[in-house]
């Protein structure tokens, strides 16, 4: 086996080196496919992350929705009575209301306001994001705000700054000022950077219809539920459903899957990634098949002089693997360099696991694409060297 | 056959038949050919197109199985060997030069020759030296590191000859080695080939349609319609045949 590998590696390397222009061209095609696959994966991750980041980082296991809202946060309305009922259920460690809406931040020196997700959370309860700078929210009615890292990056706001926010209430634009007391990690929600205010403050400053303006009873969208034992989620879920009327309860992942457009977006991007890999498979397979067709007589001579099929096959496998590895390395480097040029507004996230899966898939398409041509090469008769066939 | 005894013939065939099926009935490409070649003997296999000489060469090269008959190489009956054994036999005991596409184009002249040693796991320092010396003897001392594309047709054939001989095979087979060469080059190549076969005591069989090349061989076997129809065994009759055909 060692001798087979030595001869194969020798032949493979010599052929690549002496035809480096041709092989480099194929490696560059693989590099471009790598670039495309990694960007699609990063875009999928970025878009998915932009949609689910806040929810996936929640320190809660269950989410209560208004019944028949189909786990859609925007379609759900829950009052504080429900919060009290849920908090009393055995197995619930904590529960917090969450109100979700959007607002425009007026940034000095910029014509365009920054659109952000305005989230009302209960200070000290499930839903309030942990800060990485500054402090958590103070009282329930304070004019304080925690901004996420993306908001800070895109607005230039820092701890202690006062942000001005414009919302539409009824038919009028209202302006509110809030003081930045904390900056959290990335907490995008619905593809927007987020700001977090105390729930009652949120109820005061959120966009409202004319009818809602005079309502005194604050209404949240959902209730976030933290459990004593996350492993008991199914049991507690049933308990909540049996003890609290007119609600439905979902896990975090069910809620994420129900986010408007999330599943369709992810499956579209996954399909695109899959097709790109498939195209890569065809390109590599096609290249090596043409290469072998051009070398039928040469392979025939090699076999006639006593080269085994193992050596012929191993030579091609080594070549395919070398070219694929070189292509993927160039492609990964190009992807990294390109990614440095992208502003934070573009939802591209290079997640280690996703990128690793994409790279492994790319490394596999070479040998897979070459399988047909390797089979063909192994079946070439040495008689071809004499211009004959059996 | 006693394995201890050196067989008299390097290669021997007994009533070899090769039949191909066709829509018009079976075609007898080789029809009962028996021949023997001793070590150090250089034999030409001649005949018109379709006479069966290349098919016979393929059978001798263990590339094609005969329909009937027996072939012994160094006393070993090829019929008893498996496909893998035949590959090993070709690698260890047979040297080849072909009409075209002889060499591996991405290897240099010396790498092409060394390839046979590499395949036989005999590429040591002495083997490398021998490959260089052999190429130098063939007038390619200055072309060792040239790729085959940088060599002329004659130079390529000489590299192929070196490759065919470097691993000390019992049998050396050449399929139309002068087909793509001008007359002067063709004479040079065959003369060198014959010299090395005699000197190294290999059995050599050359298929050629160019009868002028037969003046360097020890025996000429003429084929027609798959049969061995005539044999020229001495220099005088060979030269007479060469001159006679050359005047045709």
mmCIF file with all atom_site columns, C-alpha atoms in Angstrom, chain B residues 96-98 102-103 113 155-165:
data_model
loop_
_atom_site.group_PDB
_atom_site.id
_atom_site.type_symbol
_atom_site.label_atom_id
_atom_site.label_alt_id
_atom_site.label_comp_id
_atom_site.label_asym_id
_atom_site.label_entity_id
_atom_site.label_seq_id
_atom_site.pdbx_PDB_ins_code
_atom_site.Cartn_x
_atom_site.Cartn_y
_atom_site.Cartn_z
_atom_site.occupancy
_atom_site.B_iso_or_equiv
_atom_site.pdbx_formal_charge
_atom_site.auth_seq_id
_atom_site.auth_comp_id
_atom_site.auth_asym_id
_atom_site.auth_atom_id
_atom_site.pdbx_PDB_model_num
ATOM 1  C CA . UNK B 1 96  ? 7.460  -2.256 -24.193 1.00 0.00 ? 96  UNK B CA 1
ATOM 2  C CA . UNK B 1 97  ? 7.837  0.374  -26.833 1.00 0.00 ? 97  UNK B CA 1
ATOM 3  C CA . UNK B 1 98  ? 4.743  1.452  -28.679 1.00 0.00 ? 98  UNK B CA 1
ATOM 4  C CA . UNK B 1 102 ? 4.842  5.990  -25.677 1.00 0.00 ? 102 UNK B CA 1
ATOM 5  C CA . UNK B 1 103 ? 5.914  8.178  -22.819 1.00 0.00 ? 103 UNK B CA 1
ATOM 6  C CA . UNK B 1 113 ? 12.856 5.558  -17.577 1.00 0.00 ? 113 UNK B CA 1
ATOM 7  C CA . UNK B 1 155 ? 14.616 10.838 -29.128 1.00 0.00 ? 155 UNK B CA 1
ATOM 8  C CA . UNK B 1 156 ? 11.258 9.819  -27.684 1.00 0.00 ? 156 UNK B CA 1
ATOM 9  C CA . UNK B 1 157 ? 11.621 6.340  -29.163 1.00 0.00 ? 157 UNK B CA 1
ATOM 10 C CA . UNK B 1 158 ? 15.091 6.048  -27.650 1.00 0.00 ? 158 UNK B CA 1
ATOM 11 C CA . UNK B 1 159 ? 13.703 7.036  -24.235 1.00 0.00 ? 159 UNK B CA 1
ATOM 12 C CA . UNK B 1 160 ? 11.046 4.350  -24.733 1.00 0.00 ? 160 UNK B CA 1
ATOM 13 C CA . UNK B 1 161 ? 13.768 1.817  -25.552 1.00 0.00 ? 161 UNK B CA 1
ATOM 14 C CA . UNK B 1 162 ? 15.617 2.752  -22.361 1.00 0.00 ? 162 UNK B CA 1
ATOM 15 C CA . UNK B 1 163 ? 12.381 2.368  -20.406 1.00 0.00 ? 163 UNK B CA 1
ATOM 16 C CA . UNK B 1 164 ? 11.779 -1.029 -22.016 1.00 0.00 ? 164 UNK B CA 1
ATOM 17 C CA . UNK B 1 165 ? 15.188 -2.312 -20.958 1.00 0.00 ? 165 UNK B CA 1
#
